[in-house]
PDB file of C-alpha atoms in Angstrom:
ATOM      1  CA  GLN A   1      -6.125  -7.332  15.789  1.00 90.00           C
ATOM      2  CA  VAL A   2      -5.044  -4.118  13.347  1.00 93.00           C
ATOM      3  CA  GLN A   3      -7.418  -2.326  11.249  1.00 96.00           C
ATOM      4  CA  LEU A   4      -6.667  -0.547   8.140  1.00 97.00           C
ATOM      5  CA  MET A   5      -8.424   2.119   6.669  1.00 95.00           C
ATOM      6  CA  GLU A   6      -7.762   3.196   3.054  1.00 95.00           C
ATOM      7  CA  SER A   7      -8.491   6.095   0.992  1.00 95.00           C
ATOM      8  CA  GLY A   8      -7.530   8.345  -1.988  1.00 96.00           C
ATOM      9  CA  GLY A   9      -8.323   6.036  -5.055  1.00 94.00           C
ATOM     10  CA  GLY A  10     -10.334   7.165  -7.951  1.00 97.00           C
ATOM     11  CA  LEU A  11     -10.433   7.937 -11.655  1.00 98.00           C
ATOM     12  CA  VAL A  12      -7.187   9.994 -13.241  1.00 98.00           C
ATOM     13  CA  GLN A  13      -5.883  10.327 -16.800  1.00 98.00           C
ATOM     14  CA  ASP A  14      -2.639   8.841 -18.075  1.00 98.00           C
ATOM     15  CA  GLY A  15       0.101  10.696 -16.913  1.00 98.00           C
ATOM     16  CA  GLY A  16      -1.804  11.893 -13.818  1.00 98.00           C
ATOM     17  CA  SER A  17      -1.363  11.303 -10.140  1.00 98.00           C
ATOM     18  CA  LEU A  18      -2.972  10.493  -7.009  1.00 98.00           C
ATOM     19  CA  ARG A  19      -1.908   9.631  -3.441  1.00 98.00           C
ATOM     20  CA  LEU A  20      -3.413   6.936  -1.413  1.00 98.00           C
ATOM     21  CA  SER A  21      -3.375   6.944   2.160  1.00 98.00           C
ATOM     22  CA  CYS A  22      -4.042   4.129   4.714  1.00 98.00           C
ATOM     23  CA  ALA A  23      -4.576   4.728   8.526  1.00 97.00           C
ATOM     24  CA  ALA A  24      -3.945   1.938  10.937  1.00 96.00           C
ATOM     25  CA  SER A  25      -5.778   1.358  14.150  1.00 94.00           C
ATOM     26  CA  GLY A  26      -5.991  -1.130  16.961  1.00 92.00           C
ATOM     27  CA  ASP A  27      -2.697  -2.878  17.843  1.00 89.00           C
ATOM     28  CA  ILE A  28      -0.635  -0.733  16.046  1.00 88.00           C
ATOM     29  CA  PHE A  29       2.710  -1.139  18.075  1.00 90.00           C
ATOM     30  CA  THR A  30       2.987  -4.705  16.644  1.00 90.00           C
ATOM     31  CA  ILE A  31       3.132  -3.434  13.295  1.00 92.00           C
ATOM     32  CA  ASP A  32       6.456  -3.936  11.545  1.00 94.00           C
ATOM     33  CA  THR A  33       6.404  -3.308   7.601  1.00 96.00           C
ATOM     34  CA  MET A  34       3.954  -1.850   5.877  1.00 97.00           C
ATOM     35  CA  GLY A  35       2.969  -1.937   2.578  1.00 97.00           C
ATOM     36  CA  TRP A  36       0.857  -1.377  -0.847  1.00 98.00           C
ATOM     37  CA  TYR A  37      -0.362  -4.405  -3.013  1.00 98.00           C
ATOM     38  CA  ARG A  38      -2.706  -4.619  -6.164  1.00 98.00           C
ATOM     39  CA  GLN A  39      -4.998  -6.937  -7.664  1.00 95.00           C
ATOM     40  CA  ALA A  40      -6.946  -7.266 -10.784  1.00 88.00           C
ATOM     41  CA  PRO A  41      -9.702  -9.679 -11.025  1.00 86.00           C
ATOM     42  CA  GLY A  42      -8.836 -13.167 -11.478  1.00 90.00           C
ATOM     43  CA  ASN A  43      -4.966 -12.370 -10.962  1.00 92.00           C
ATOM     44  CA  GLN A  44      -3.028 -12.799  -8.006  1.00 94.00           C
ATOM     45  CA  ARG A  45      -2.230  -9.843  -5.462  1.00 95.00           C
ATOM     46  CA  GLU A  46       1.190  -8.174  -6.500  1.00 97.00           C
ATOM     47  CA  LEU A  47       3.389  -6.274  -4.261  1.00 98.00           C
ATOM     48  CA  VAL A  48       3.578  -2.739  -5.300  1.00 98.00           C
ATOM     49  CA  ALA A  49       5.772  -1.209  -2.421  1.00 98.00           C
ATOM     50  CA  THR A  50       6.651  -1.748   1.337  1.00 98.00           C
ATOM     51  CA  ILE A  51       8.299   0.203   3.864  1.00 98.00           C
ATOM     52  CA  SER A  52      10.053  -0.914   7.049  1.00 96.00           C
ATOM     53  CA  ARG A  53       9.203   0.345  10.650  1.00 93.00           C
ATOM     54  CA  GLY A  54      11.206   2.947  10.815  1.00 92.00           C
ATOM     55  CA  GLY A  55      10.783   4.035   7.116  1.00 91.00           C
ATOM     56  CA  ASP A  56      14.564   3.737   6.273  1.00 95.00           C
ATOM     57  CA  THR A  57      14.035   0.660   4.079  1.00 97.00           C
ATOM     58  CA  THR A  58      11.837   0.805   1.108  1.00 98.00           C
ATOM     59  CA  ASN A  59      11.180  -1.791  -1.582  1.00 98.00           C
ATOM     60  CA  TYR A  60       9.411  -1.286  -4.954  1.00 98.00           C
ATOM     61  CA  ALA A  61       8.164  -3.486  -7.883  1.00 98.00           C
ATOM     62  CA  ASP A  62      10.348  -2.716 -10.985  1.00 98.00           C
ATOM     63  CA  SER A  63       7.196  -1.840 -13.087  1.00 97.00           C
ATOM     64  CA  VAL A  64       6.808   1.289 -10.282  1.00 98.00           C
ATOM     65  CA  LYS A  65      10.187   2.232  -9.811  1.00 98.00           C
ATOM     66  CA  GLY A  66      10.659   5.905 -10.364  1.00 98.00           C
ATOM     67  CA  ARG A  67       7.066   6.568 -10.717  1.00 98.00           C
ATOM     68  CA  PHE A  68       5.612   5.871  -7.191  1.00 98.00           C
ATOM     69  CA  THR A  69       6.648   6.713  -3.611  1.00 98.00           C
ATOM     70  CA  ILE A  70       5.882   5.154  -0.437  1.00 98.00           C
ATOM     71  CA  SER A  71       6.022   6.892   2.964  1.00 97.00           C
ATOM     72  CA  ARG A  72       5.092   6.733   6.274  1.00 96.00           C
ATOM     73  CA  ASP A  73       4.179   8.596   9.405  1.00 94.00           C
ATOM     74  CA  ASN A  74       4.250   6.730  12.499  1.00 89.00           C
ATOM     75  CA  ASN A  75       2.886   9.477  14.593  1.00 91.00           C
ATOM     76  CA  ALA A  76      -0.349   9.255  12.481  1.00 90.00           C
ATOM     77  CA  MET A  77       0.295   5.402  11.894  1.00 92.00           C
ATOM     78  CA  THR A  78      -0.549   6.156   8.232  1.00 96.00           C
ATOM     79  CA  VAL A  79       1.021   4.881   5.279  1.00 97.00           C
ATOM     80  CA  TYR A  80       1.023   6.831   1.775  1.00 98.00           C
ATOM     81  CA  LEU A  81       1.370   5.705  -1.614  1.00 98.00           C
ATOM     82  CA  GLN A  82       2.298   8.701  -4.163  1.00 98.00           C
ATOM     83  CA  MET A  83       1.394   7.791  -7.505  1.00 98.00           C
ATOM     84  CA  ASN A  84       2.627   9.804 -10.506  1.00 98.00           C
ATOM     85  CA  SER A  85       2.999   9.383 -14.094  1.00 98.00           C
ATOM     86  CA  LEU A  86       0.332   6.812 -14.049  1.00 98.00           C
ATOM     87  CA  LYS A  87      -0.345   4.498 -16.758  1.00 98.00           C
ATOM     88  CA  PRO A  88      -3.394   2.427 -18.033  1.00 97.00           C
ATOM     89  CA  GLU A  89      -1.675  -0.567 -16.378  1.00 96.00           C
ATOM     90  CA  ASP A  90      -1.881   0.503 -13.077  1.00 97.00           C
ATOM     91  CA  THR A  91      -5.683   0.101 -13.205  1.00 97.00           C
ATOM     92  CA  ASP A  92      -6.100  -2.376 -10.310  1.00 96.00           C
ATOM     93  CA  ILE A  93      -7.695  -2.461  -7.005  1.00 97.00           C
ATOM     94  CA  TYR A  94      -4.816  -1.455  -4.440  1.00 98.00           C
ATOM     95  CA  TYR A  95      -4.795  -2.702  -1.125  1.00 98.00           C
ATOM     96  CA  CYS A  96      -2.934  -1.558   2.264  1.00 98.00           C
ATOM     97  CA  ASN A  97      -0.965  -4.265   4.246  1.00 97.00           C
ATOM     98  CA  ALA A  98       0.658  -4.398   7.592  1.00 97.00           C
ATOM     99  CA  HIS A  99       2.951  -6.856   8.867  1.00 96.00           C
ATOM    100  CA  GLY A 100       4.073  -8.338  12.046  1.00 93.00           C
ATOM    101  CA  SER A 101       5.843 -10.998  14.020  1.00 90.00           C
ATOM    102  CA  TRP A 102       4.533 -10.395  17.659  1.00 87.00           C
ATOM    103  CA  PRO A 103       3.258 -12.705  19.332  1.00 88.00           C
ATOM    104  CA  ASN A 104       3.004 -14.606  15.972  1.00 91.00           C
ATOM    105  CA  GLU A 105       3.535 -13.524  12.614  1.00 92.00           C
ATOM    106  CA  PHE A 106       0.567 -11.817  10.842  1.00 93.00           C
ATOM    107  CA  ASP A 107      -0.627  -9.857   7.827  1.00 94.00           C
ATOM    108  CA  TYR A 108      -3.577  -7.576   8.059  1.00 96.00           C
ATOM    109  CA  TRP A 109      -5.183  -6.168   4.729  1.00 97.00           C
ATOM    110  CA  GLY A 110      -7.422  -2.987   4.204  1.00 97.00           C
ATOM    111  CA  GLN A 111     -10.743  -3.452   2.134  1.00 96.00           C
ATOM    112  CA  GLY A 112      -9.303  -2.101  -1.191  1.00 96.00           C
ATOM    113  CA  THR A 113      -9.435   0.962  -3.360  1.00 97.00           C
ATOM    114  CA  GLN A 114     -10.009   1.317  -6.821  1.00 97.00           C
ATOM    115  CA  VAL A 115      -7.349   3.229  -8.657  1.00 98.00           C
ATOM    116  CA  THR A 116      -8.484   3.494 -12.561  1.00 98.00           C
ATOM    117  CA  VAL A 117      -6.267   5.185 -15.451  1.00 98.00           C
ATOM    118  CA  SER A 118      -7.855   6.259 -18.322  1.00 97.00           C
ATOM    119  CA  SER A 119      -5.969   6.036 -21.675  1.00 93.00           C
TER     120      SER A 119
END
C-alpha cells in the first residue's frame, strides 16, 4: 500500500505561480513513475506531467510544456509540480499519482488539491 498526501493548491491570479507537493509513504520502494493529473467536474482525468523513478525522464501535456516543471526527491519520496504562467484554463483539481509494477501493476492516487486561477 502507498499513501499520497498532496499540498500547495490555492487561488492565484492569471500569470501567477504555484508549487504542488506530494509526499509518498508506505511501500515506497515499489513506486516507479510518479505524476500529476488534473480533472474538472464532469471531465475525464488528464495527464499533466510524469517523472521516472530516477528523475531522468519526464513527460508533459502539450498544454503545460514550457510553463510547468515536475521534479522528484527520492530521499524525501516527494514529487513536486512547479506551475508558472498559470492561466484560468489551468483551474482544476490536481491529483498525485504513484505507479508501479511489483508485485502487480498498480496506481495509487492522492485526495486531490484544488488549483484556481482567476482572470
